[in-house]
PDB file of C-alpha atoms in Angstrom:
ATOM      1  CA  UNK A  27       0.000   0.000   0.000  1.00 93.00           C
ATOM      2  CA  UNK A  28       1.035   3.585  -0.581  1.00 97.00           C
ATOM      3  CA  UNK A  29       2.171   6.260   1.868  1.00 98.00           C
ATOM      4  CA  UNK A  30       0.061   9.369   1.349  1.00 98.00           C
ATOM      5  CA  UNK A  31       0.938  12.787   2.758  1.00 98.00           C
ATOM      6  CA  UNK A  32      -1.790  15.391   3.240  1.00 98.00           C
ATOM      7  CA  UNK A  33      -0.291  18.906   3.393  1.00 98.00           C
ATOM      8  CA  UNK A  34      -2.614  20.881   5.621  1.00 98.00           C
ATOM      9  CA  UNK A  35      -3.061  24.196   7.404  1.00 98.00           C
ATOM     10  CA  UNK A  36      -6.174  25.628   9.023  1.00 98.00           C
ATOM     11  CA  UNK A  37      -8.957  27.037   6.859  1.00 98.00           C
ATOM     12  CA  UNK A  38      -9.020  24.208   4.302  1.00 98.00           C
ATOM     13  CA  UNK A  39     -12.201  23.294   2.447  1.00 98.00           C
ATOM     14  CA  UNK A  40     -13.622  20.612   4.767  1.00 98.00           C
ATOM     15  CA  UNK A  41     -14.787  18.085   2.158  1.00 98.00           C
ATOM     16  CA  UNK A  42     -11.620  18.458   0.061  1.00 98.00           C
ATOM     17  CA  UNK A  43      -9.679  17.075   3.013  1.00 98.00           C
ATOM     18  CA  UNK A  44     -12.198  14.678   4.512  1.00 98.00           C
ATOM     19  CA  UNK A  45     -13.308  12.846   1.371  1.00 98.00           C
ATOM     20  CA  UNK A  46      -9.853  12.129  -0.147  1.00 98.00           C
ATOM     21  CA  UNK A  47      -8.465  11.303   3.328  1.00 98.00           C
ATOM     22  CA  UNK A  48     -11.269   8.836   4.020  1.00 98.00           C
ATOM     23  CA  UNK A  49     -10.955   7.332   0.519  1.00 98.00           C
ATOM     24  CA  UNK A  50      -7.195   6.767   0.884  1.00 98.00           C
ATOM     25  CA  UNK A  51      -7.692   5.079   4.267  1.00 98.00           C
ATOM     26  CA  UNK A  52     -10.578   2.944   2.963  1.00 98.00           C
ATOM     27  CA  UNK A  53      -8.334   1.802   0.086  1.00 98.00           C
ATOM     28  CA  UNK A  54      -5.772   0.636   2.641  1.00 98.00           C
ATOM     29  CA  UNK A  55      -3.204   3.362   2.079  1.00 98.00           C
ATOM     30  CA  UNK A  56      -1.230   4.800   5.009  1.00 98.00           C
ATOM     31  CA  UNK A  57      -2.067   8.478   5.497  1.00 98.00           C
ATOM     32  CA  UNK A  58      -0.310  11.189   7.461  1.00 98.00           C
ATOM     33  CA  UNK A  59      -1.345  14.790   8.076  1.00 98.00           C
ATOM     34  CA  UNK A  60       1.646  17.121   7.747  1.00 98.00           C
ATOM     35  CA  UNK A  61       1.396  20.709   8.933  1.00 98.00           C
ATOM     36  CA  UNK A  62       3.717  23.612   9.501  1.00 98.00           C
ATOM     37  CA  UNK A  63       4.054  22.409  13.098  1.00 98.00           C
ATOM     38  CA  UNK A  64       3.448  18.996  14.694  1.00 98.00           C
ATOM     39  CA  UNK A  65       0.479  18.525  17.024  1.00 98.00           C
ATOM     40  CA  UNK A  66      -1.550  21.497  15.824  1.00 97.00           C
ATOM     41  CA  UNK A  67      -5.329  21.165  15.554  1.00 97.00           C
ATOM     42  CA  UNK A  68      -6.298  22.188  12.035  1.00 98.00           C
ATOM     43  CA  UNK A  69      -9.928  23.096  11.464  1.00 98.00           C
ATOM     44  CA  UNK A  70     -11.761  23.321   8.178  1.00 98.00           C
ATOM     45  CA  UNK A  71     -13.313  26.628   7.193  1.00 97.00           C
ATOM     46  CA  UNK A  72     -16.844  25.243   7.515  1.00 97.00           C
ATOM     47  CA  UNK A  73     -16.191  23.689  10.923  1.00 96.00           C
ATOM     48  CA  UNK A  74     -17.246  20.172   9.902  1.00 97.00           C
ATOM     49  CA  UNK A  75     -13.730  18.690   9.891  1.00 97.00           C
ATOM     50  CA  UNK A  76     -10.712  18.885  12.180  1.00 98.00           C
ATOM     51  CA  UNK A  77      -7.381  17.063  12.011  1.00 98.00           C
ATOM     52  CA  UNK A  78      -4.253  17.224  14.127  1.00 98.00           C
ATOM     53  CA  UNK A  79      -0.956  17.496  12.294  1.00 98.00           C
ATOM     54  CA  UNK A  80       0.931  14.269  12.969  1.00 98.00           C
ATOM     55  CA  UNK A  81       4.253  15.593  11.657  1.00 98.00           C
ATOM     56  CA  UNK A  82       5.711  18.996  10.912  1.00 98.00           C
ATOM     57  CA  UNK A  83       7.016  19.805   7.448  1.00 98.00           C
ATOM     58  CA  UNK A  84      10.545  19.900   8.908  1.00 98.00           C
ATOM     59  CA  UNK A  85      10.222  16.208   9.885  1.00 97.00           C
ATOM     60  CA  UNK A  86       9.305  14.800   6.466  1.00 98.00           C
ATOM     61  CA  UNK A  87      11.187  13.848   3.324  1.00 97.00           C
ATOM     62  CA  UNK A  88       9.523  13.636  -0.063  1.00 97.00           C
ATOM     63  CA  UNK A  89      10.895  10.179  -0.850  1.00 95.00           C
ATOM     64  CA  UNK A  90       8.992   8.737   2.128  1.00 96.00           C
ATOM     65  CA  UNK A  91       5.718   9.194   0.222  1.00 98.00           C
ATOM     66  CA  UNK A  92       3.994   7.904  -2.871  1.00 98.00           C
ATOM     67  CA  UNK A  93       1.553  10.813  -3.055  1.00 98.00           C
ATOM     68  CA  UNK A  94       1.137  14.344  -1.720  1.00 98.00           C
ATOM     69  CA  UNK A  95      -2.408  15.698  -1.549  1.00 98.00           C
ATOM     70  CA  UNK A  96      -3.114  19.413  -1.092  1.00 98.00           C
ATOM     71  CA  UNK A  97      -6.736  20.281  -0.206  1.00 98.00           C
ATOM     72  CA  UNK A  98      -8.055  23.726  -1.130  1.00 98.00           C
ATOM     73  CA  UNK A  99      -9.666  26.546   0.796  1.00 97.00           C
ATOM     74  CA  UNK A 100      -7.374  29.118   2.388  1.00 97.00           C
ATOM     75  CA  UNK A 101      -4.881  26.512   3.676  1.00 98.00           C
ATOM     76  CA  UNK A 102      -2.683  26.514   0.530  1.00 98.00           C
ATOM     77  CA  UNK A 103      -2.016  30.236   0.997  1.00 97.00           C
ATOM     78  CA  UNK A 104      -0.639  29.532   4.487  1.00 97.00           C
ATOM     79  CA  UNK A 105       1.404  26.577   3.207  1.00 98.00           C
ATOM     80  CA  UNK A 106       2.957  28.242   0.165  1.00 97.00           C
ATOM     81  CA  UNK A 107       4.771  30.890   2.209  1.00 97.00           C
ATOM     82  CA  UNK A 108       6.773  28.142   3.945  1.00 98.00           C
ATOM     83  CA  UNK A 109      10.097  27.541   2.204  1.00 98.00           C
ATOM     84  CA  UNK A 110      10.100  24.005   3.642  1.00 98.00           C
ATOM     85  CA  UNK A 111       6.701  23.205   2.103  1.00 98.00           C
ATOM     86  CA  UNK A 112       7.767  24.597  -1.275  1.00 98.00           C
ATOM     87  CA  UNK A 113      11.031  22.611  -1.218  1.00 98.00           C
ATOM     88  CA  UNK A 114       9.176  19.431  -0.166  1.00 98.00           C
ATOM     89  CA  UNK A 115       6.776  19.750  -3.121  1.00 98.00           C
ATOM     90  CA  UNK A 116       9.655  20.504  -5.526  1.00 98.00           C
ATOM     91  CA  UNK A 117      11.506  17.397  -4.360  1.00 98.00           C
ATOM     92  CA  UNK A 118       8.363  15.256  -4.612  1.00 98.00           C
ATOM     93  CA  UNK A 119       7.885  16.452  -8.180  1.00 98.00           C
ATOM     94  CA  UNK A 120      11.525  15.810  -9.116  1.00 98.00           C
ATOM     95  CA  UNK A 121      11.099  12.238  -7.840  1.00 97.00           C
ATOM     96  CA  UNK A 122       7.913  11.685  -9.838  1.00 97.00           C
ATOM     97  CA  UNK A 123       5.727  11.356  -6.741  1.00 98.00           C
ATOM     98  CA  UNK A 124       2.013  11.961  -7.308  1.00 98.00           C
ATOM     99  CA  UNK A 125       1.102  15.539  -6.381  1.00 98.00           C
ATOM    100  CA  UNK A 126      -2.628  16.205  -6.247  1.00 98.00           C
ATOM    101  CA  UNK A 127      -4.179  19.608  -5.602  1.00 98.00           C
ATOM    102  CA  UNK A 128      -7.818  20.615  -5.626  1.00 98.00           C
ATOM    103  CA  UNK A 129      -9.374  24.088  -5.648  1.00 98.00           C
ATOM    104  CA  UNK A 130      -6.663  26.432  -4.275  1.00 98.00           C
ATOM    105  CA  UNK A 131      -4.244  23.492  -3.787  1.00 98.00           C
ATOM    106  CA  UNK A 132      -2.330  24.363  -6.982  1.00 98.00           C
ATOM    107  CA  UNK A 133      -1.166  27.581  -5.272  1.00 98.00           C
ATOM    108  CA  UNK A 134       1.471  25.458  -3.531  1.00 98.00           C
ATOM    109  CA  UNK A 135       2.447  23.954  -6.901  1.00 98.00           C
ATOM    110  CA  UNK A 136       2.774  27.475  -8.335  1.00 98.00           C
ATOM    111  CA  UNK A 137       5.143  28.471  -5.535  1.00 98.00           C
ATOM    112  CA  UNK A 138       7.124  25.265  -6.108  1.00 98.00           C
ATOM    113  CA  UNK A 139       7.352  26.199  -9.796  1.00 98.00           C
ATOM    114  CA  UNK A 140       6.186  22.802 -11.045  1.00 98.00           C
ATOM    115  CA  UNK A 141       3.276  23.817 -13.309  1.00 98.00           C
ATOM    116  CA  UNK A 142       5.266  25.270 -16.217  1.00 97.00           C
ATOM    117  CA  UNK A 143       4.231  23.425 -19.381  1.00 98.00           C
ATOM    118  CA  UNK A 144       1.739  21.248 -17.483  1.00 98.00           C
ATOM    119  CA  UNK A 145      -1.955  20.760 -18.274  1.00 98.00           C
ATOM    120  CA  UNK A 146      -3.780  21.811 -15.100  1.00 98.00           C
ATOM    121  CA  UNK A 147      -7.008  23.074 -13.607  1.00 98.00           C
ATOM    122  CA  UNK A 148      -7.977  24.828 -10.383  1.00 98.00           C
ATOM    123  CA  UNK A 149     -10.612  26.934  -8.702  1.00 97.00           C
ATOM    124  CA  UNK A 150     -11.504  29.677 -11.191  1.00 96.00           C
ATOM    125  CA  UNK A 151     -10.320  32.352  -8.744  1.00 97.00           C
ATOM    126  CA  UNK A 152      -6.696  31.295  -9.256  1.00 98.00           C
ATOM    127  CA  UNK A 153      -7.010  30.409 -12.959  1.00 97.00           C
ATOM    128  CA  UNK A 154      -4.870  33.396 -13.994  1.00 98.00           C
ATOM    129  CA  UNK A 155      -2.213  32.477 -11.412  1.00 98.00           C
ATOM    130  CA  UNK A 156      -2.086  28.940 -12.817  1.00 98.00           C
ATOM    131  CA  UNK A 157      -1.743  30.324 -16.361  1.00 98.00           C
ATOM    132  CA  UNK A 158       0.915  32.823 -15.267  1.00 98.00           C
ATOM    133  CA  UNK A 159       2.863  29.905 -13.763  1.00 98.00           C
ATOM    134  CA  UNK A 160       3.122  28.515 -17.300  1.00 98.00           C
ATOM    135  CA  UNK A 161       0.375  25.896 -17.101  1.00 98.00           C
ATOM    136  CA  UNK A 162      -2.099  25.140 -19.852  1.00 98.00           C
ATOM    137  CA  UNK A 163      -5.361  25.789 -17.953  1.00 98.00           C
ATOM    138  CA  UNK A 164      -8.189  23.366 -18.737  1.00 98.00           C
ATOM    139  CA  UNK A 165     -11.673  23.897 -17.298  1.00 97.00           C
ATOM    140  CA  UNK A 166     -12.299  20.208 -16.495  1.00 97.00           C
ATOM    141  CA  UNK A 167     -13.319  18.322 -13.348  1.00 98.00           C
ATOM    142  CA  UNK A 168      -9.917  16.641 -13.173  1.00 98.00           C
ATOM    143  CA  UNK A 169      -6.720  16.999 -15.169  1.00 98.00           C
ATOM    144  CA  UNK A 170      -3.902  14.452 -15.002  1.00 98.00           C
ATOM    145  CA  UNK A 171      -0.545  15.380 -16.496  1.00 98.00           C
ATOM    146  CA  UNK A 172       2.263  13.009 -15.585  1.00 98.00           C
ATOM    147  CA  UNK A 173       2.451  12.888 -11.796  1.00 98.00           C
ATOM    148  CA  UNK A 174       0.309  16.025 -11.295  1.00 98.00           C
ATOM    149  CA  UNK A 175      -3.433  15.757 -10.642  1.00 98.00           C
ATOM    150  CA  UNK A 176      -5.614  18.854 -10.303  1.00 98.00           C
ATOM    151  CA  UNK A 177      -9.329  19.536  -9.790  1.00 98.00           C
ATOM    152  CA  UNK A 178     -11.520  22.619  -9.437  1.00 98.00           C
ATOM    153  CA  UNK A 179     -14.077  22.407  -6.623  1.00 97.00           C
ATOM    154  CA  UNK A 180     -15.762  20.047  -4.120  1.00 97.00           C
ATOM    155  CA  UNK A 181     -18.155  18.834  -6.825  1.00 98.00           C
ATOM    156  CA  UNK A 182     -15.116  17.406  -8.654  1.00 98.00           C
ATOM    157  CA  UNK A 183     -13.960  15.328  -5.660  1.00 98.00           C
ATOM    158  CA  UNK A 184     -15.183  11.934  -6.996  1.00 98.00           C
ATOM    159  CA  UNK A 185     -13.103  12.298 -10.190  1.00 98.00           C
ATOM    160  CA  UNK A 186     -10.147  13.742  -8.214  1.00 98.00           C
ATOM    161  CA  UNK A 187     -10.156  10.829  -5.763  1.00 98.00           C
ATOM    162  CA  UNK A 188     -10.573   8.259  -8.559  1.00 98.00           C
ATOM    163  CA  UNK A 189      -7.517   9.564 -10.411  1.00 98.00           C
ATOM    164  CA  UNK A 190      -5.369   9.597  -7.256  1.00 98.00           C
ATOM    165  CA  UNK A 191      -6.353   6.000  -6.530  1.00 98.00           C
ATOM    166  CA  UNK A 192      -5.628   5.059 -10.157  1.00 97.00           C
ATOM    167  CA  UNK A 193      -2.093   6.476  -9.863  1.00 97.00           C
ATOM    168  CA  UNK A 194      -1.450   4.640  -6.586  1.00 97.00           C
TER     169      UNK A 194
END
């Protein structure tokens, strides 16, 4: 089974964390919630989900994982300003590890400079940012390009989860 890292900060879109997290666990994969600090309670923006970071970003190495999942909401904005998060995502990409971002999740990919020349999608509010990062923006429920998987909104979660599971 695969080791799956969820990069998380407070203010994430509840279902974009809960549904992929539950699906990975149900499929038998080993999941870990990684935050900026270990042991922090991270609440979703709608208040229907809460997770505690099991490891801090300074404790993890990209090659320990088979996939990195970045839920949307306002959490990616908090994550992308961390040099350690950006370096972790860069290293994961260089190693061909699955990197999946939904909604605002691609903001972290933008900061890691891994979307140049990649087919990608995102929440429409960051569409121009994705394009400016060099990606070919596609308005589709899920876009898979190599090891990168992106989706737009909570309604796209079933397709997003399916493609992550397919890659694993």
